[in-house]
Tab-separated table of C-alpha atoms in Angstrom:
chain	number	residue	atom	x	y	z
A	110	MET	CA	0.700	28.957	11.195
A	111	ALA	CA	2.166	31.043	14.218
A	112	ILE	CA	5.500	29.469	13.698
A	113	ARG	CA	5.587	30.128	9.888
A	114	THR	CA	4.399	34.024	10.369
A	115	ARG	CA	7.106	34.538	12.917
A	116	VAL	CA	9.616	32.950	10.758
A	117	ARG	CA	8.962	35.056	7.685
A	118	GLN	CA	8.633	38.038	10.084
A	119	LEU	CA	12.410	37.669	11.157
A	120	LEU	CA	13.185	37.063	7.050
A	121	ALA	CA	11.160	40.272	6.104
A	122	LEU	CA	13.426	42.134	9.003
A	123	TYR	CA	16.581	40.776	8.462
A	124	PHE	CA	17.115	39.277	5.155
A	125	GLU	CA	14.067	40.965	2.732
A	126	GLU	CA	14.350	44.812	3.571
A	127	PRO	CA	17.886	44.651	3.882
A	128	GLY	CA	18.123	42.858	0.488
A	129	ALA	CA	15.393	45.422	-1.047
A	130	ARG	CA	17.403	48.266	0.191
A	131	LEU	CA	20.257	47.055	-1.696
A	132	LEU	CA	18.614	46.241	-4.627
A	133	HIS	CA	16.895	49.883	-4.927
A	134	ALA	CA	20.317	51.058	-4.623
A	135	GLY	CA	21.305	49.320	-7.314
A	136	ARG	CA	18.442	51.068	-9.428
A	137	LEU	CA	16.634	47.272	-10.343
A	138	THR	CA	12.903	47.418	-10.591
A	139	PRO	CA	10.441	44.749	-9.251
A	140	ASN	CA	9.698	43.069	-12.394
A	141	ILE	CA	13.593	42.742	-13.440
A	142	VAL	CA	14.137	41.038	-9.969
A	143	THR	CA	11.165	38.550	-11.006
A	144	PHE	CA	12.985	37.497	-14.189
A	145	LEU	CA	16.290	37.599	-12.616
A	146	GLY	CA	14.548	34.448	-10.165
A	147	LEU	CA	13.365	33.270	-13.170
A	148	LEU	CA	16.676	33.239	-15.106
A	149	VAL	CA	18.509	31.543	-12.121
A	150	SER	CA	15.558	29.104	-11.408
A	151	GLY	CA	16.474	28.196	-15.486
A	152	VAL	CA	20.145	27.240	-14.340
A	153	ALA	CA	18.940	25.376	-11.600
A	154	ALA	CA	16.818	23.329	-13.854
A	155	TYR	CA	19.670	22.690	-15.995
A	156	LEU	CA	21.885	21.067	-13.035
A	157	ALA	CA	19.429	19.402	-12.003
A	158	ALA	CA	18.846	17.857	-15.562
A	159	VAL	CA	22.658	16.845	-15.846
A	160	GLY	CA	23.202	15.174	-12.507
A	161	ALA	CA	24.520	18.418	-10.419
A	162	LEU	CA	22.507	17.840	-8.215
A	163	LEU	CA	24.508	20.045	-5.128
A	164	PRO	CA	25.131	22.909	-7.271
A	165	ALA	CA	21.269	22.792	-8.023
A	166	GLY	CA	20.364	23.167	-4.888
A	167	VAL	CA	22.398	26.346	-4.131
A	168	VAL	CA	21.341	28.036	-7.249
A	169	LEU	CA	17.503	27.190	-6.448
A	170	LEU	CA	18.076	28.832	-2.891
A	171	VAL	CA	19.831	31.977	-4.739
A	172	ALA	CA	16.368	31.842	-7.156
A	173	GLY	CA	14.264	31.824	-3.768
A	174	ALA	CA	16.016	34.901	-2.529
A	175	PHE	CA	15.146	36.666	-5.752
A	176	ASP	CA	11.353	35.308	-5.104
A	177	MET	CA	11.346	36.769	-1.693
A	178	LEU	CA	12.889	40.074	-2.875
A	179	ASP	CA	11.029	41.544	-5.505
A	180	GLY	CA	7.825	42.234	-3.440
A	181	ALA	CA	9.439	43.729	-0.618
A	182	LEU	CA	11.507	45.579	-3.362
A	183	ALA	CA	7.993	46.804	-5.111
A	184	ARG	CA	6.457	47.981	-1.313
A	185	LEU	CA	10.291	50.189	-0.952
A	186	SER	CA	10.183	51.386	-4.086
A	187	ASN	CA	6.176	52.312	-4.187
A	188	ARG	CA	5.679	50.139	-7.346
A	189	VAL	CA	2.978	47.620	-5.788
A	190	SER	CA	0.653	46.961	-8.587
A	191	SER	CA	-1.953	44.422	-9.537
A	192	PHE	CA	-0.484	43.360	-12.879
A	193	GLY	CA	2.919	42.988	-10.615
A	194	ALA	CA	1.563	40.658	-8.455
A	195	ILE	CA	-0.118	38.625	-11.393
A	196	LEU	CA	3.444	38.704	-13.161
A	197	ASP	CA	4.840	37.521	-10.092
A	198	SER	CA	2.686	34.867	-9.307
A	199	VAL	CA	2.905	33.414	-13.328
A	200	VAL	CA	6.474	33.559	-13.312
A	201	ASP	CA	6.706	31.535	-9.902
A	202	ARG	CA	4.414	28.911	-11.992
A	203	LEU	CA	7.031	28.849	-14.508
A	204	ALA	CA	9.854	28.558	-12.340
A	205	GLU	CA	8.354	25.743	-10.485
A	206	ALA	CA	7.392	24.421	-13.373
A	207	LEU	CA	11.311	24.693	-14.881
A	208	LEU	CA	12.540	22.598	-12.271
A	209	LEU	CA	10.498	19.977	-12.405
A	210	PHE	CA	11.098	19.610	-16.096
A	211	GLY	CA	14.890	19.651	-15.306
A	212	LEU	CA	14.076	16.590	-12.639
A	213	LEU	CA	11.718	14.873	-15.179
A	214	LEU	CA	14.972	14.857	-17.679
A	215	PHE	CA	17.183	13.873	-14.641
A	216	TYR	CA	15.204	10.708	-14.074
A	217	LEU	CA	14.589	9.724	-17.588
A	218	ASP	CA	17.791	9.781	-18.310
A	219	ASN	CA	18.292	7.951	-15.314
A	220	ASP	CA	15.131	5.583	-15.834
A	221	ASP	CA	13.860	6.432	-12.807
A	222	LYS	CA	10.225	5.295	-13.558
A	223	ILE	CA	9.445	6.195	-10.032
A	224	GLY	CA	11.346	9.620	-10.615
A	225	ILE	CA	9.163	10.339	-13.457
A	226	GLY	CA	6.127	9.335	-11.523
A	227	LEU	CA	6.995	11.754	-9.075
A	228	VAL	CA	7.502	14.932	-11.027
A	229	PHE	CA	4.007	14.708	-12.502
A	230	LEU	CA	2.079	14.325	-9.400
A	231	VAL	CA	3.987	17.121	-8.081
A	232	LEU	CA	3.467	19.004	-11.028
A	233	ILE	CA	-0.346	18.192	-10.726
A	234	ALA	CA	-0.495	18.521	-6.737
A	235	SER	CA	1.776	21.934	-6.508
A	236	TYR	CA	-0.504	23.981	-9.262
A	237	MET	CA	-3.424	22.701	-7.605
A	238	VAL	CA	-2.308	24.339	-4.206
A	239	SER	CA	-1.911	27.654	-6.239
A	240	TYR	CA	-5.137	27.191	-8.617
A	241	ILE	CA	-7.499	26.726	-5.700
A	242	ARG	CA	-5.926	30.030	-3.940
A	243	ALA	CA	-6.321	31.855	-6.815
A	244	ARG	CA	-10.168	30.746	-7.380
A	245	GLY	CA	-10.597	31.442	-3.711
A	246	GLU	CA	-9.529	35.202	-4.085
A	247	GLY	CA	-11.418	35.358	-7.292
A	248	ILE	CA	-14.463	34.891	-5.276
A	249	GLY	CA	-13.294	37.138	-2.370
A	250	VAL	CA	-12.361	34.761	0.332
A	251	ALA	CA	-8.951	35.090	1.945
A	252	MET	CA	-6.707	32.732	0.985
A	253	GLN	CA	-3.474	34.261	2.466
A	254	GLU	CA	-3.271	32.058	5.543
A	255	ALA	CA	-5.064	28.847	4.170
A	256	GLY	CA	-3.096	26.029	3.838
A	257	LEU	CA	0.256	24.256	5.315
A	258	VAL	CA	2.809	24.516	2.876
A	259	THR	CA	2.966	27.197	-0.171
A	260	ARG	CA	5.581	27.712	-2.350
A	261	THR	CA	8.072	28.995	0.114
A	262	GLU	CA	7.979	25.669	1.571
A	263	ARG	CA	8.077	23.622	-1.215
A	264	ILE	CA	11.234	25.399	-2.244
A	265	ILE	CA	12.787	24.598	1.046
A	266	VAL	CA	12.398	20.632	1.047
A	267	MET	CA	13.694	20.900	-2.643
A	268	VAL	CA	16.585	22.784	-1.597
A	269	PHE	CA	17.259	20.123	0.790
A	270	GLY	CA	16.526	17.205	-1.167
A	271	LEU	CA	19.057	18.887	-4.159
A	272	ILE	CA	21.742	19.714	-1.856
A	273	SER	CA	22.042	16.126	-0.502
A	274	GLY	CA	23.584	15.384	-4.063
A	275	VAL	CA	21.874	11.968	-4.630
A	276	ALA	CA	18.835	11.042	-6.251
A	277	THR	CA	17.028	9.175	-3.259
A	278	GLY	CA	17.475	12.852	-1.540
A	279	VAL	CA	15.706	14.336	-4.389
A	280	THR	CA	13.236	11.698	-4.854
A	281	VAL	CA	12.153	11.919	-0.468
A	282	ALA	CA	12.048	15.498	-1.300
A	283	LEU	CA	9.794	15.079	-4.212
A	284	LEU	CA	7.579	12.796	-1.991
A	285	ILE	CA	7.440	15.300	0.931
A	286	VAL	CA	6.226	17.924	-1.538
A	287	LEU	CA	3.564	15.639	-3.305
A	288	VAL	CA	1.832	14.573	0.340
A	289	PHE	CA	1.549	17.965	1.830
A	290	SER	CA	0.479	19.565	-1.457
A	291	VAL	CA	-2.022	17.174	-1.680
A	292	PHE	CA	-2.872	17.824	2.124
A	293	THR	CA	-2.366	21.651	1.663
A	294	SER	CA	-5.368	21.304	-1.512
A	295	GLY	CA	-7.661	19.685	0.842
A	296	GLN	CA	-7.243	22.279	3.443
A	297	ARG	CA	-7.952	25.100	1.054
A	298	LEU	CA	-10.618	23.255	-0.687
A	299	TYR	CA	-12.602	23.209	3.132
A	300	HIS	CA	-11.796	26.285	3.855
A	301	LEU	CA	-13.185	27.675	0.821
A	302	TRP	CA	-16.048	25.253	1.386
A	303	ARG	CA	-16.568	26.691	5.072
A	304	HIS	CA	-16.834	30.344	3.570
A	305	THR	CA	-19.254	29.233	0.584
A	306	LYS	CA	-21.550	27.247	2.122
A	307	GLU	CA	-24.143	29.446	2.883
A	308	GLN	CA	-23.562	31.353	-0.388
A	309	PRO	CA	-26.520	30.948	-3.057
A	310	GLY	CA	-24.561	29.984	-6.404
A	311	MET	CA	-21.512	29.090	-4.647
């Protein structure tokens, strides 16, 4: 956790803050940046679907950058809002689903049953990670630091898998994401159990 926190601090200092200032100077709003990230994710999904795996990985990296910058821009421009946070989360889920849909089409085109099954399982597991956090925060339990792997780490793994340029690399990346997503879901459930076991009605 300490390493992840340190890495994110460095990213904030050397990437998010300068990037947010640049976007702010260009008069872009956080919501526009959020939707630009979704659009770029759609491009990555299309490239993955047609088998252009390496370009898909590069484009996905760009989409991940937009995902990091919208929150930083909101803070810089004093546009932080509850709805903006909700919109960002919804768009994040859509972007993740788009990429997995693109990979599903790729595996279907190649008649790869293992890949098809992995995409389905990763979709469920990654959404469980997000859902458990949302449920926990909905009952007042702090969830931000709970769990080993978040969407950021999932994107990083998928970027490496895609830029390998081969189906095997993508399959391995999906398997890694699946294993760690299941593990993270368990961590978050345990975290919730510890914080709610003594609360009546929880």
